[in-house]
mmCIF file of C-alpha atoms in Angstrom:
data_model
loop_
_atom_site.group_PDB
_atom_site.id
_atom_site.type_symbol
_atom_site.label_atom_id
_atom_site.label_comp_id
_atom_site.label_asym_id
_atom_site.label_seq_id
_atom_site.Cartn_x
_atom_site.Cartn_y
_atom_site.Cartn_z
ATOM 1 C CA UNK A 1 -27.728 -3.330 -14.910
ATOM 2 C CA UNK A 2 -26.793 -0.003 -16.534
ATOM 3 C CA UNK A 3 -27.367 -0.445 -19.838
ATOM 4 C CA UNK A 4 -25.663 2.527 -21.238
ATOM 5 C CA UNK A 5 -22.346 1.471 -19.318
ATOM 6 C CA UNK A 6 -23.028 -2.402 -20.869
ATOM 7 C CA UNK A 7 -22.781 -0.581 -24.305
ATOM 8 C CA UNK A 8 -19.254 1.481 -23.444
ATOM 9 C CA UNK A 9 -18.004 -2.097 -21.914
ATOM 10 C CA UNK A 10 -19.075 -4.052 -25.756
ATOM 11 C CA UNK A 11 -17.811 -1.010 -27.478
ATOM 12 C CA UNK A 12 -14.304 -0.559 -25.649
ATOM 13 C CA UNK A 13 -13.548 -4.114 -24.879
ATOM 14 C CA UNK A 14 -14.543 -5.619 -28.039
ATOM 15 C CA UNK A 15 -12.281 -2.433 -30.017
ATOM 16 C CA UNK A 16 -9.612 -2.826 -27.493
ATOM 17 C CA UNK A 17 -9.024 -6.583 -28.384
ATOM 18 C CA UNK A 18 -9.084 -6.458 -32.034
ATOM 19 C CA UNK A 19 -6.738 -3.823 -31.756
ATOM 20 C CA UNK A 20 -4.461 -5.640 -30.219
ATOM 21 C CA UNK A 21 -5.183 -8.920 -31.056
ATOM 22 C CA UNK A 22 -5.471 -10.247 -27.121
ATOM 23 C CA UNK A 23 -8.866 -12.323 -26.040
ATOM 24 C CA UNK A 24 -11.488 -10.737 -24.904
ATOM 25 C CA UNK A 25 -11.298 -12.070 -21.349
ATOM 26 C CA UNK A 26 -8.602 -10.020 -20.681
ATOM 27 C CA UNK A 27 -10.254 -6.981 -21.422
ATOM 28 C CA UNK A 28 -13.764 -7.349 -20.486
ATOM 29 C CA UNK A 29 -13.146 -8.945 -17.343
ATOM 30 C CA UNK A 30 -11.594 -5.406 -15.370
ATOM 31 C CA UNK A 31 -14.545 -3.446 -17.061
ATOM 32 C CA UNK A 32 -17.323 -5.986 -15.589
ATOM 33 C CA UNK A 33 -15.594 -5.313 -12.253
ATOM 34 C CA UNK A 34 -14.946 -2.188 -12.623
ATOM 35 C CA UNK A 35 -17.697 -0.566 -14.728
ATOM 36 C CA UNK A 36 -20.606 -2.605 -14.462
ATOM 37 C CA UNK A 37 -19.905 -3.640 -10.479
ATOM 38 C CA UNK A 38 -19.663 -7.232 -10.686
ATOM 39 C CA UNK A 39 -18.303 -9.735 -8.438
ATOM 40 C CA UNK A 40 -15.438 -11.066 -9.262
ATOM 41 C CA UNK A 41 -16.437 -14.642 -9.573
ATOM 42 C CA UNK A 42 -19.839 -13.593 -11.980
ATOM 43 C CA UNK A 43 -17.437 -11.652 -13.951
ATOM 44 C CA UNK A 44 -15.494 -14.319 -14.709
ATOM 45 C CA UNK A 45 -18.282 -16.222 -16.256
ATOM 46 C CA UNK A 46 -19.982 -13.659 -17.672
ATOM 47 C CA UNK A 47 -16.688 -13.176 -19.984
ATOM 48 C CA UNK A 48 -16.537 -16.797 -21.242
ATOM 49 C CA UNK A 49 -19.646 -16.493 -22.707
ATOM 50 C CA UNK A 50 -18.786 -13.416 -24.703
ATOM 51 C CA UNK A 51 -15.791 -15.317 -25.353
ATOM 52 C CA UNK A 52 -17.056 -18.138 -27.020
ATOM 53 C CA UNK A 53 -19.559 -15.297 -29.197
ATOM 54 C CA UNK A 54 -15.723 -13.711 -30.167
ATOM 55 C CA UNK A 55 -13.703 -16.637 -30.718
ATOM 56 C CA UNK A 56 -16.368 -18.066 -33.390
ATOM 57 C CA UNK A 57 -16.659 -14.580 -35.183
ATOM 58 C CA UNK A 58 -12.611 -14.497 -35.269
ATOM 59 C CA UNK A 59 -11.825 -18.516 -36.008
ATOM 60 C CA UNK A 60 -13.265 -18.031 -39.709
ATOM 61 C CA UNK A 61 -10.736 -15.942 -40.507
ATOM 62 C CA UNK A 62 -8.463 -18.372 -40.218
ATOM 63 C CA UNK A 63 -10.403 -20.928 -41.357
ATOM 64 C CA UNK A 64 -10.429 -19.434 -44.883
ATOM 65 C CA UNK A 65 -6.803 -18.998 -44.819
ATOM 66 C CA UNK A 66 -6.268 -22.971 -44.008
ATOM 67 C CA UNK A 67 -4.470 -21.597 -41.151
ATOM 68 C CA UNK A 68 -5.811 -24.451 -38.387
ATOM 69 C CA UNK A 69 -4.417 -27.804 -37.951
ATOM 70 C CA UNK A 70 -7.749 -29.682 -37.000
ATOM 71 C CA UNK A 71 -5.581 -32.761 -35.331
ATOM 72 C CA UNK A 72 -4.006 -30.682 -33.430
ATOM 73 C CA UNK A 73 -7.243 -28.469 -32.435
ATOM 74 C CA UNK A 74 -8.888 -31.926 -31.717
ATOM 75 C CA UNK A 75 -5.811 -33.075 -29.573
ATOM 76 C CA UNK A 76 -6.103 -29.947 -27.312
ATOM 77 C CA UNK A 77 -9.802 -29.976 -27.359
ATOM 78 C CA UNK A 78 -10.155 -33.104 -25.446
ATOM 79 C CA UNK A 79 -7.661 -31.999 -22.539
ATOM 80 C CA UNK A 80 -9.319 -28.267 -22.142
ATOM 81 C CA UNK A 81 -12.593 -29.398 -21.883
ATOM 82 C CA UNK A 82 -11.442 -31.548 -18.989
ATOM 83 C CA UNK A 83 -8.703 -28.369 -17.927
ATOM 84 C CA UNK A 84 -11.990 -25.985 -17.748
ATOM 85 C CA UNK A 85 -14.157 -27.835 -16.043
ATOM 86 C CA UNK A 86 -11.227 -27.891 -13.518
ATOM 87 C CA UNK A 87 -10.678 -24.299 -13.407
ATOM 88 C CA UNK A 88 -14.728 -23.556 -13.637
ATOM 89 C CA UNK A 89 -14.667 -25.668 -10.210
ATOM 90 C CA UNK A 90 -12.061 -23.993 -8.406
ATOM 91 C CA UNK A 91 -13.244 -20.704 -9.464
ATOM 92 C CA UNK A 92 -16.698 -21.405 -7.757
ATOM 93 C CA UNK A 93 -14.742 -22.347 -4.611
ATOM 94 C CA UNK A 94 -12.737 -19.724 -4.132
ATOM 95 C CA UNK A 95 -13.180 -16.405 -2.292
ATOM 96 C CA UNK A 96 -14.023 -13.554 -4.554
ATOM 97 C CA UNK A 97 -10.881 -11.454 -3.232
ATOM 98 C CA UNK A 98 -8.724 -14.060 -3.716
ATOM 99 C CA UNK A 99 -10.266 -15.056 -7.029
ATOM 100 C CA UNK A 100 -9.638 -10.921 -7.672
ATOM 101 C CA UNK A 101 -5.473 -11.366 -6.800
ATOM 102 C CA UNK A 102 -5.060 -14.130 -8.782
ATOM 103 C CA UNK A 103 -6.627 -12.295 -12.120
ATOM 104 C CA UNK A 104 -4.130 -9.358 -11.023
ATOM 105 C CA UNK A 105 -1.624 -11.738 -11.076
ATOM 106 C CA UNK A 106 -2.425 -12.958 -14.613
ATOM 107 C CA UNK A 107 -3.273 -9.147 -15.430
ATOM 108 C CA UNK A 108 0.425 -8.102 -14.815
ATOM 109 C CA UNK A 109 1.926 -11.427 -16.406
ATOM 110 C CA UNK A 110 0.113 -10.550 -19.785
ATOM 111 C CA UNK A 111 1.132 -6.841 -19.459
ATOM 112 C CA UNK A 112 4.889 -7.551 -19.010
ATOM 113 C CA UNK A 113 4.078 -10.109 -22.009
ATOM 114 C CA UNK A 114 2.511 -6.806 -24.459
ATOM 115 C CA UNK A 115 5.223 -4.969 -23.162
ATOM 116 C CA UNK A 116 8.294 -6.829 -24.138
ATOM 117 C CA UNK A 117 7.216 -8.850 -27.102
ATOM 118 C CA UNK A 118 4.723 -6.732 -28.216
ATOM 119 C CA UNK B 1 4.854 -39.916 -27.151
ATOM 120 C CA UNK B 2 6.336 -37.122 -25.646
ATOM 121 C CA UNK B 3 4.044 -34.584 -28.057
ATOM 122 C CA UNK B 4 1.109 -36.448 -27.162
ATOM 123 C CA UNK B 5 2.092 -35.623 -23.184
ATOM 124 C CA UNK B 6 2.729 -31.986 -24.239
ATOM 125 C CA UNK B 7 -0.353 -31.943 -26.079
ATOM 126 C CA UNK B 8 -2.350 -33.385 -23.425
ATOM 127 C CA UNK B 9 -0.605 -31.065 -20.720
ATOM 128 C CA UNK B 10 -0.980 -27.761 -22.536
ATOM 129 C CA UNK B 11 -4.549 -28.564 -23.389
ATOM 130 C CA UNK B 12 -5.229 -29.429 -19.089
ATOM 131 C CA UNK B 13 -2.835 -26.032 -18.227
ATOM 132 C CA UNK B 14 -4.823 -23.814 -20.433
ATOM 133 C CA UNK B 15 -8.541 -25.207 -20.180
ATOM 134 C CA UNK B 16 -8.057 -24.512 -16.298
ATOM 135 C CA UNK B 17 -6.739 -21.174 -16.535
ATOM 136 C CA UNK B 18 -9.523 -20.289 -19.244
ATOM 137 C CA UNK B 19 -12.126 -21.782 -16.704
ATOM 138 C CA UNK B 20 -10.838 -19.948 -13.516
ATOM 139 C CA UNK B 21 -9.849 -16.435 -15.021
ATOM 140 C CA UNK B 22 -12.714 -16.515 -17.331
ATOM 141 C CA UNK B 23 -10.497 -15.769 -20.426
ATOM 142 C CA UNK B 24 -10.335 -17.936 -23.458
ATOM 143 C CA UNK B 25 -6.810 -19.328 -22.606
ATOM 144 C CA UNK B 26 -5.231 -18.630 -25.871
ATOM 145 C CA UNK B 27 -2.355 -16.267 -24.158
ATOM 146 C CA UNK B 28 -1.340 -20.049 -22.890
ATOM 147 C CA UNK B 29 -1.983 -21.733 -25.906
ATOM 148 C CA UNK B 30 -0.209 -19.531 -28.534
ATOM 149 C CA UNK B 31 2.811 -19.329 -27.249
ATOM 150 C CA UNK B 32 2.830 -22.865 -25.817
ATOM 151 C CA UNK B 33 2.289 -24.329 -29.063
ATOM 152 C CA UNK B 34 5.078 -22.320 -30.655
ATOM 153 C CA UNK B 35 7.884 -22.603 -28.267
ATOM 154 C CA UNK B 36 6.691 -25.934 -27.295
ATOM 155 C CA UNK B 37 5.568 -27.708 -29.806
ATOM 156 C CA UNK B 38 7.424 -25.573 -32.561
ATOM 157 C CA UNK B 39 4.671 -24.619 -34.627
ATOM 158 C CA UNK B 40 4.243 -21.146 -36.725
ATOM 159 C CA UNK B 41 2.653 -18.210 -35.213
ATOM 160 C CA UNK B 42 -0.659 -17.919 -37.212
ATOM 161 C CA UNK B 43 -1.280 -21.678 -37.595
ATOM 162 C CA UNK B 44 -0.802 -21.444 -33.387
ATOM 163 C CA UNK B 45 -3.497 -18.571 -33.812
ATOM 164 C CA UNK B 46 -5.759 -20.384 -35.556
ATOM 165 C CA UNK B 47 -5.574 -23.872 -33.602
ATOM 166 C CA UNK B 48 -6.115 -21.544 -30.462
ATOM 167 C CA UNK B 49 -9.103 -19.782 -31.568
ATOM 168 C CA UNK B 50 -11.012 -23.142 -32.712
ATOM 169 C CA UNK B 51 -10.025 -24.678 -28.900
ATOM 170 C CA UNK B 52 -10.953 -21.852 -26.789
ATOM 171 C CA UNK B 53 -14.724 -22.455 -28.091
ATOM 172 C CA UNK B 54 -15.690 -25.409 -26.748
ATOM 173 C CA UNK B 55 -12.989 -24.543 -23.663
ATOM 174 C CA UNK B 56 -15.600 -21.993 -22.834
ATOM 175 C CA UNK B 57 -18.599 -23.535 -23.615
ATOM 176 C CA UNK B 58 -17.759 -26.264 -21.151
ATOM 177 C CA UNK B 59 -17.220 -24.317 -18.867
ATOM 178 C CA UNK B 60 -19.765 -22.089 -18.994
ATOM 179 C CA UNK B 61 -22.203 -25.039 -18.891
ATOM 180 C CA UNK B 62 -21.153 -25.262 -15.143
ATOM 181 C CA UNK B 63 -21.075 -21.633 -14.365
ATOM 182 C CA UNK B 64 -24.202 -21.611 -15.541
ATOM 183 C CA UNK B 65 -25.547 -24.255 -13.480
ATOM 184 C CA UNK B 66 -23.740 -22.397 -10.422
ATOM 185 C CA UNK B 67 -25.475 -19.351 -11.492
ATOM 186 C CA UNK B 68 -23.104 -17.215 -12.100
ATOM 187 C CA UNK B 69 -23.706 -16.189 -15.359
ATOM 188 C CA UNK B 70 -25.153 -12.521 -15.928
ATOM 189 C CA UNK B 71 -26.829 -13.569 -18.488
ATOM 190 C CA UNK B 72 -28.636 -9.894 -18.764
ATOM 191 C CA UNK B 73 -25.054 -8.231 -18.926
ATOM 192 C CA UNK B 74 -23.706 -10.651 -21.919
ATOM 193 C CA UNK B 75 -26.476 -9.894 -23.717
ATOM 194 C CA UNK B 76 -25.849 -6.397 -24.268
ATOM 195 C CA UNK B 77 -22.111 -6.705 -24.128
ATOM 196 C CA UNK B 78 -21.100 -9.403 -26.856
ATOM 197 C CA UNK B 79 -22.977 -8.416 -29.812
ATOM 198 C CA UNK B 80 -20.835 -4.844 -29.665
ATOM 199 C CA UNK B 81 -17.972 -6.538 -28.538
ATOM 200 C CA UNK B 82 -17.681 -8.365 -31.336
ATOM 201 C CA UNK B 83 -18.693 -6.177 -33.888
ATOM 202 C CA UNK B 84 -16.315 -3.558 -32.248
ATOM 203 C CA UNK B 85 -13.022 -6.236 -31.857
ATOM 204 C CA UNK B 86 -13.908 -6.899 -36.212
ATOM 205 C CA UNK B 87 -13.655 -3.079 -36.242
ATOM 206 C CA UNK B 88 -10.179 -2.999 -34.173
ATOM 207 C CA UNK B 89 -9.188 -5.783 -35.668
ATOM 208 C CA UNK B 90 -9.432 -3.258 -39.369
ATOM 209 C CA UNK B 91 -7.975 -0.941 -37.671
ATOM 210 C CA UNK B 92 -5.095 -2.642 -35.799
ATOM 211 C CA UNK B 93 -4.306 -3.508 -39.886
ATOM 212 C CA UNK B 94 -3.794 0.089 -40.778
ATOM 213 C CA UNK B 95 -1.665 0.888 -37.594
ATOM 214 C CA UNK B 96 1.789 -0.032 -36.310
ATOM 215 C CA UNK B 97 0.501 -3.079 -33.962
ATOM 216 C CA UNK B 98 3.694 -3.638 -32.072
ATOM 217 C CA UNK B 99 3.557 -0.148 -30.780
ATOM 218 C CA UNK B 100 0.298 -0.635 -29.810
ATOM 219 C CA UNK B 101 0.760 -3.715 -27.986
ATOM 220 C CA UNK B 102 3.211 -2.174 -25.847
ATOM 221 C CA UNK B 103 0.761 0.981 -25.010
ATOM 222 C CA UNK B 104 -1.686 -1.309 -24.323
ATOM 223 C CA UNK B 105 0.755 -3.401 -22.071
ATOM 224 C CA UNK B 106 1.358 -0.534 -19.739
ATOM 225 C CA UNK B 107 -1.844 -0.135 -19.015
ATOM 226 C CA UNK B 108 -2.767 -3.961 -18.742
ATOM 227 C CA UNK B 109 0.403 -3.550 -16.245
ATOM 228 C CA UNK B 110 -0.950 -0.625 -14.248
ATOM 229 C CA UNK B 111 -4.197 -2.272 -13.929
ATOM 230 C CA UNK B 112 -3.229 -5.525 -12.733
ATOM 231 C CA UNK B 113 -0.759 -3.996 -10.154
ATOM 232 C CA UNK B 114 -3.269 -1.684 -8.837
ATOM 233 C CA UNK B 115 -5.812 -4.384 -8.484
ATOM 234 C CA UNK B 116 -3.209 -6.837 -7.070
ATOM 235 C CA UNK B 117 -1.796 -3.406 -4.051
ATOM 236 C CA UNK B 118 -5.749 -2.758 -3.813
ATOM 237 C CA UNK B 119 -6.758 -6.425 -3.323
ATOM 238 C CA UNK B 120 -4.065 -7.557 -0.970
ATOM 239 C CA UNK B 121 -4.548 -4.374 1.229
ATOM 240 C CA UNK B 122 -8.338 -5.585 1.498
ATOM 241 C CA UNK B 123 -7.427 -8.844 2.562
ATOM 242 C CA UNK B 124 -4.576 -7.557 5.107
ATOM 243 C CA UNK B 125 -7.277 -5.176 6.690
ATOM 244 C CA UNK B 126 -10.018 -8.136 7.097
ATOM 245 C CA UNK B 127 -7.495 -10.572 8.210
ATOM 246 C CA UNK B 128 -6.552 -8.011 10.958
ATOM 247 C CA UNK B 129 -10.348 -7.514 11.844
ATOM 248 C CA UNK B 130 -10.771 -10.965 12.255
ATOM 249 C CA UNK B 131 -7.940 -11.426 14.712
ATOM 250 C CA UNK B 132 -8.885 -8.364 16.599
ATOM 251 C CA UNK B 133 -12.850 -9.824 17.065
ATOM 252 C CA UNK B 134 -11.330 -13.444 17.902
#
């Protein structure tokens, strides 16, 4: 691993989604592939880990302000655990170029997304 | 009865696409729990944030018994991401964010239609190879 180009991917793709307020999966996903040369499918996890590390430094933010309904959170919780273990499977079964056109996919559905509603 | 359904579907939808894009899922979940289940913007935010944790920690539990994880890589990546995405999150306070949003959408756009022309030209090529060798 390069470590200098693991720094510019942290630095960039952490900046890049604060700025605009999108997850980091977005982001860091292209510049794993991209930068640091990683399959698509390794990619993929690698970003849900530094997801979970950026979700729990954002949530308190929110958490001060009172702004999370916890029944609600709870409700969802017990669906998307089930939901990603789903996706987490189908991910490992699919072919890496396939796994790469459906992440375009989302890529361009997200960009139209920014680009409309801002 | 028909919230709890919605509840239970957009929590399914969004835990799967979290799980096989390897994003948190809360481009699904915010706007699904506003124009679905009609709730304000931040609180949507908020709910979002606190379900994309254990989203990704389940699974990451089975990408990491796959062994898929990089584990090397995320270690030198999230501590500056997220001391960086606190910094653009100051920043993106001082700055007109809509505007930014829609910069940034171009290139999310550009990216994701060069990787989808890129991709499916790969694919093509190898699907051709194949045929030819058979």
């Amino acid at each position: 691993m390069d470590r200098q180009r693991a720094i510019f991917t942290g630095t960039v793709g952490g900046f890049v989604s604060g700025l605009t307020g999108i997850g980091g999966g977005t982001v860091m996903v292209p510049l794993l592939t991209g930068l640091l040369k990683l399959t698509q499918r390794r990619a993929h996890a690698t970003s849900l880990v530094i997801v979970i590390f950026a979700a729990l430094a954002a949530v308190s933010q929110y958490i001060i302000r009172g702004e999370v309904d916890w029944a609600l959170a709870a409700a969802l919780t017990v669906s998307s655990v089930v939901g990603a273990q789903i996706g987490a499977h189908v991910m490992h079964a699919m072919p890496d170029r396939e796994l790469r056109l459906v992440f375009a996919i989302f890529l361009i559905v997200v960009g139209v997304r920014l680009l409309v509603f801002g | 009865m028909g919230d709890v359904i919605a509840v239970a579907l957009i929590g399914l939808v969004g835990g799967a696409a979290s799980g096989l894009l390897g994003v948190g899922g809360g481009t699904l979940f915010v706007p699904a729990m506003v124009l679905i289940l009609g709730k304000e913007q931040h609180l949507a935010q908020g709910v979002s944030l606190v379900v994309i944790i254990p989203t990704a920690i389940s699974a990451t539990l089975t990408n990491l018994r796959g062994g898929y994880v990089d584990v090397e890589t995320a270690k030198w990546v999230t501590p500056l991401a997220i001391a960086f995405a606190l910094a653009g999150g100051y920043v993106a306070g001082l700055l007109d964010g809509d505007t930014l949003s829609r910069i940034f959408g171009v290139v999310v756009l550009y990216v994701g239609t060069r990787t989808l022309f890129t991709t499916w030209r790969t694919i093509r090529r190898e699907r051709a190879a194949e045929r030819a060798s058979a």
